[in-house]
XYZ file of C-alpha atoms in Angstrom:
309
model
C 31.134 -58.641 61.341
C 34.075 -56.462 60.313
C 32.684 -56.203 56.779
C 29.300 -55.055 58.135
C 30.972 -52.433 60.338
C 33.031 -51.149 57.402
C 29.898 -50.885 55.257
C 28.075 -48.911 57.974
C 31.076 -46.620 58.397
C 31.253 -46.078 54.639
C 27.561 -45.176 54.468
C 27.958 -42.713 57.345
C 30.933 -41.116 55.578
C 28.829 -40.510 52.471
C 26.543 -38.414 54.682
C 29.008 -36.620 56.947
C 32.107 -36.543 54.748
C 30.977 -37.075 51.164
C 34.129 -37.809 49.099
C 33.092 -35.332 46.407
C 30.541 -32.926 47.886
C 31.916 -32.564 51.410
C 29.714 -31.889 54.430
C 27.092 -29.922 52.494
C 25.868 -32.772 50.298
C 22.584 -34.006 48.831
C 22.541 -37.100 51.053
C 22.558 -35.238 54.340
C 20.194 -32.535 53.065
C 17.697 -35.176 51.975
C 17.970 -37.024 55.288
C 17.420 -33.836 57.316
C 14.385 -32.884 55.235
C 13.020 -36.394 55.712
C 13.350 -36.271 59.501
C 12.418 -32.693 60.380
C 9.627 -30.324 59.454
C 10.591 -27.638 56.928
C 10.687 -24.926 59.611
C 13.369 -26.913 61.453
C 15.147 -28.571 58.529
C 15.995 -25.440 56.545
C 17.836 -23.625 59.397
C 19.845 -26.815 60.046
C 20.732 -27.097 56.355
C 21.689 -23.424 56.255
C 23.970 -23.936 59.256
C 25.613 -26.906 57.521
C 26.117 -24.786 54.389
C 27.951 -22.064 56.312
C 29.942 -24.584 58.338
C 30.999 -26.339 55.142
C 31.950 -22.988 53.596
C 34.044 -22.129 56.657
C 35.826 -25.476 56.287
C 36.331 -24.672 52.604
C 37.945 -21.340 53.521
C 40.313 -23.125 55.900
C 41.126 -25.674 53.224
C 41.903 -23.137 50.490
C 43.935 -21.040 52.927
C 46.250 -23.949 53.680
C 46.338 -24.900 50.003
C 47.615 -21.380 49.278
C 50.376 -21.777 51.848
C 51.257 -25.164 50.371
C 51.352 -23.902 46.775
C 52.832 -20.428 47.234
C 54.507 -20.419 50.632
C 53.727 -18.322 53.690
C 55.370 -15.155 52.373
C 53.321 -15.065 49.174
C 50.184 -15.917 51.142
C 50.700 -12.829 53.285
C 51.425 -10.648 50.234
C 48.271 -11.895 48.519
C 46.074 -10.953 51.463
C 45.067 -7.896 49.422
C 45.958 -8.964 45.853
C 46.825 -6.371 43.233
C 47.199 -8.185 39.952
C 47.653 -4.998 37.945
C 50.837 -4.334 39.924
C 52.055 -7.891 39.410
C 51.649 -7.650 35.667
C 53.925 -4.637 35.218
C 56.908 -6.846 34.426
C 57.279 -7.801 30.751
C 57.208 -11.550 31.393
C 53.857 -11.442 33.166
C 52.328 -9.252 30.458
C 52.897 -12.018 27.907
C 51.189 -14.710 29.990
C 47.693 -15.691 28.912
C 45.004 -17.056 31.204
C 42.920 -19.951 29.853
C 39.696 -21.039 31.524
C 37.928 -24.247 30.494
C 34.364 -24.866 31.650
C 33.443 -28.425 30.709
C 29.694 -28.858 31.002
C 28.183 -25.374 31.062
C 24.673 -26.851 31.407
C 21.577 -24.673 31.422
C 22.313 -20.914 31.381
C 26.081 -21.451 31.842
C 25.817 -19.702 35.218
C 29.286 -20.620 36.444
C 30.937 -19.434 33.232
C 28.839 -16.257 33.302
C 30.086 -15.514 36.827
C 33.676 -16.157 35.789
C 33.474 -14.126 32.566
C 31.737 -11.116 34.106
C 33.110 -10.934 37.650
C 36.324 -12.910 38.042
C 38.428 -13.248 34.893
C 38.383 -9.530 33.935
C 39.505 -8.595 37.461
C 42.664 -10.718 37.422
C 44.702 -8.445 35.163
C 45.484 -11.000 32.473
C 44.598 -11.380 28.839
C 42.200 -14.310 29.018
C 40.222 -16.718 26.873
C 37.372 -18.859 28.190
C 35.977 -22.006 26.565
C 32.621 -23.522 27.454
C 31.790 -27.091 26.409
C 28.152 -28.201 26.293
C 26.993 -31.421 24.621
C 23.245 -30.727 24.658
C 22.411 -28.581 21.577
C 19.526 -26.786 23.303
C 21.669 -25.613 26.231
C 24.529 -24.741 23.884
C 22.263 -22.419 21.875
C 20.755 -20.855 25.010
C 24.209 -20.136 26.443
C 25.363 -18.509 23.212
C 22.317 -16.234 23.219
C 22.868 -15.272 26.845
C 26.507 -14.324 26.337
C 26.017 -12.554 23.027
C 29.118 -11.437 21.165
C 31.769 -11.708 23.866
C 35.027 -12.133 21.990
C 36.969 -13.900 24.717
C 34.327 -16.560 25.461
C 33.911 -19.449 23.013
C 31.269 -22.183 23.233
C 31.824 -25.673 21.839
C 28.871 -27.990 21.164
C 30.600 -31.331 21.756
C 30.551 -34.189 24.246
C 33.878 -35.106 25.828
C 35.008 -38.714 26.113
C 38.176 -40.791 26.240
C 37.597 -42.815 23.060
C 35.380 -41.143 20.441
C 33.792 -43.617 17.986
C 35.038 -43.668 14.362
C 32.091 -41.582 13.136
C 32.664 -38.994 15.873
C 29.122 -39.345 17.226
C 27.795 -40.471 20.614
C 24.335 -40.990 22.044
C 23.603 -38.255 24.552
C 20.836 -39.499 26.832
C 18.197 -36.982 27.885
C 16.871 -36.990 31.430
C 13.072 -37.442 31.655
C 12.975 -34.774 34.369
C 12.984 -32.128 31.662
C 15.319 -29.562 33.226
C 18.436 -31.196 31.842
C 19.745 -32.419 35.191
C 21.427 -35.761 34.574
C 21.781 -35.595 30.781
C 24.747 -37.851 30.063
C 26.527 -40.048 27.531
C 26.529 -42.764 30.195
C 22.922 -42.893 31.400
C 21.523 -45.320 28.837
C 18.584 -46.068 31.132
C 17.010 -42.908 29.708
C 14.879 -43.717 26.663
C 15.358 -40.446 24.780
C 18.666 -39.416 23.306
C 20.269 -37.217 20.689
C 23.341 -38.045 18.650
C 25.992 -35.425 19.309
C 29.535 -34.744 18.177
C 32.129 -36.241 20.518
C 35.785 -35.403 20.966
C 38.749 -36.242 23.146
C 39.772 -33.119 25.060
C 43.489 -33.426 24.303
C 42.724 -33.961 20.589
C 40.596 -30.823 20.556
C 43.353 -28.789 22.244
C 45.875 -30.031 19.713
C 43.601 -29.355 16.734
C 42.842 -25.819 17.935
C 46.524 -25.122 18.545
C 45.928 -24.183 22.179
C 49.189 -24.012 24.116
C 48.772 -24.935 27.776
C 52.469 -24.961 28.614
C 52.950 -21.194 28.477
C 49.517 -20.259 29.855
C 47.833 -20.174 33.226
C 45.157 -22.875 33.009
C 42.030 -23.352 35.127
C 39.573 -26.195 34.544
C 36.040 -26.677 35.879
C 33.993 -29.797 35.142
C 30.425 -30.972 35.532
C 29.878 -33.474 32.729
C 27.667 -36.111 34.322
C 30.085 -39.018 34.609
C 32.562 -38.166 31.847
C 34.911 -36.501 34.347
C 36.781 -39.820 34.555
C 37.304 -39.691 30.768
C 38.751 -36.183 30.801
C 41.084 -36.798 33.739
C 42.292 -40.079 32.204
C 42.904 -38.233 28.944
C 44.854 -35.432 30.638
C 47.012 -37.967 32.471
C 47.676 -40.079 29.367
C 48.546 -37.015 27.301
C 50.741 -35.624 30.136
C 48.776 -32.381 30.309
C 47.976 -32.421 34.035
C 51.265 -30.643 34.730
C 49.884 -27.579 32.935
C 46.557 -27.349 34.775
C 46.976 -24.903 37.654
C 43.566 -25.331 39.270
C 40.749 -27.874 39.180
C 37.170 -27.011 40.105
C 33.837 -28.844 40.416
C 32.323 -31.516 42.633
C 32.880 -34.404 40.170
C 30.366 -36.612 41.974
C 28.513 -37.838 38.887
C 30.686 -40.932 38.405
C 29.514 -42.174 41.822
C 25.870 -41.827 40.734
C 26.476 -44.177 37.811
C 28.987 -46.739 39.103
C 30.363 -46.801 42.674
C 33.231 -49.142 41.806
C 34.272 -46.914 38.925
C 34.083 -43.952 41.284
C 36.518 -45.639 43.676
C 38.924 -46.076 40.766
C 38.364 -42.445 39.811
C 39.171 -41.199 43.304
C 42.265 -43.407 43.421
C 43.365 -41.970 40.079
C 42.932 -38.416 41.354
C 44.890 -39.165 44.511
C 47.703 -40.959 42.685
C 48.146 -37.999 40.346
C 47.835 -35.338 43.079
C 44.732 -33.818 41.497
C 42.762 -31.921 44.102
C 39.674 -29.927 43.126
C 37.454 -27.606 45.089
C 33.662 -27.283 44.712
C 32.385 -24.907 42.057
C 28.784 -25.472 41.026
C 25.806 -23.240 40.365
C 24.662 -23.855 43.952
C 27.976 -22.504 45.241
C 27.721 -19.084 43.616
C 24.375 -18.108 45.143
C 26.162 -17.126 48.358
C 28.703 -14.247 48.443
C 30.422 -16.030 51.351
C 30.890 -19.163 49.264
C 31.880 -17.128 46.194
C 34.691 -15.502 48.153
C 36.124 -18.897 49.094
C 36.102 -19.985 45.451
C 37.584 -16.679 44.280
C 40.301 -16.954 46.940
C 41.407 -20.275 45.488
C 41.161 -19.022 41.906
C 43.595 -16.226 42.804
C 45.908 -18.797 44.405
C 45.888 -20.974 41.289
C 46.475 -18.020 38.978
C 49.460 -16.830 41.009
C 50.802 -20.388 41.188
C 50.568 -20.677 37.397
C 52.248 -17.295 36.917
C 55.171 -18.213 39.143
C 55.536 -21.581 37.438
C 55.784 -20.002 33.977
C 58.205 -17.280 35.104
C 60.458 -19.853 36.783
C 60.407 -22.007 33.641
C 61.423 -19.045 31.479
C 64.372 -18.322 33.792
C 65.831 -21.802 33.281
């Protein structure tokens, strides 16, 4: 009886408190649309979206206090990064942004590269990983010749095969949603280059230790691989902010997802949502930007304190 109750409670939680997507999740949206007519369902879903965004604002506000302290939180109420970067130490700090899984159109990276990163007052470099050759080419065309944005056409995994190739399974839906190295139930696939993230960083000579580092992921189940890699290579200490819903592992293997969530918790890795659906609303964008500013300032302070030692 207890086991049945726990199962029911767990199922309810995946609707009302999804471990990756929060309150505004696909489960509850689908259930509402299945129960109510469209004229009723959409206002309810919109209310849930704004309620979830309000909760996100509260969450990132307290995360700022936790990371920076109350004094810095008050000072950052109206941030002026150009003023902060007048000291010589700050001027030497570089901001690195990694977008793992840019997908179709690379919308999240486009938003970051055109609206957020240039406004922070740092010299920055952005890297966008996309395994699917078609989306990789489309993203390159969209961005044109932007010198501080680099696209990499590789799949990320924990253990690349000896020949450096993996099967990348193509979703039959056709829009690219669900393309993954793990979804072998899909009949069509392409062989793509695969790499371990830490190996790629080392090969490219990218120094995380003396840079502010932000990382966003949406790689259809390979999030577990990247996080495991960062932990094993002791690079998590240099990542100042994690972004993305990271729910794709749960769509493939629920038991593996439980291990994934335990791994995140044990290593104090806490991410906030950042998906293409999040940046359609200015209200939601402001919550994400608020946390980006927090993470950037946290990284800056960490580097300055290290240099003083």
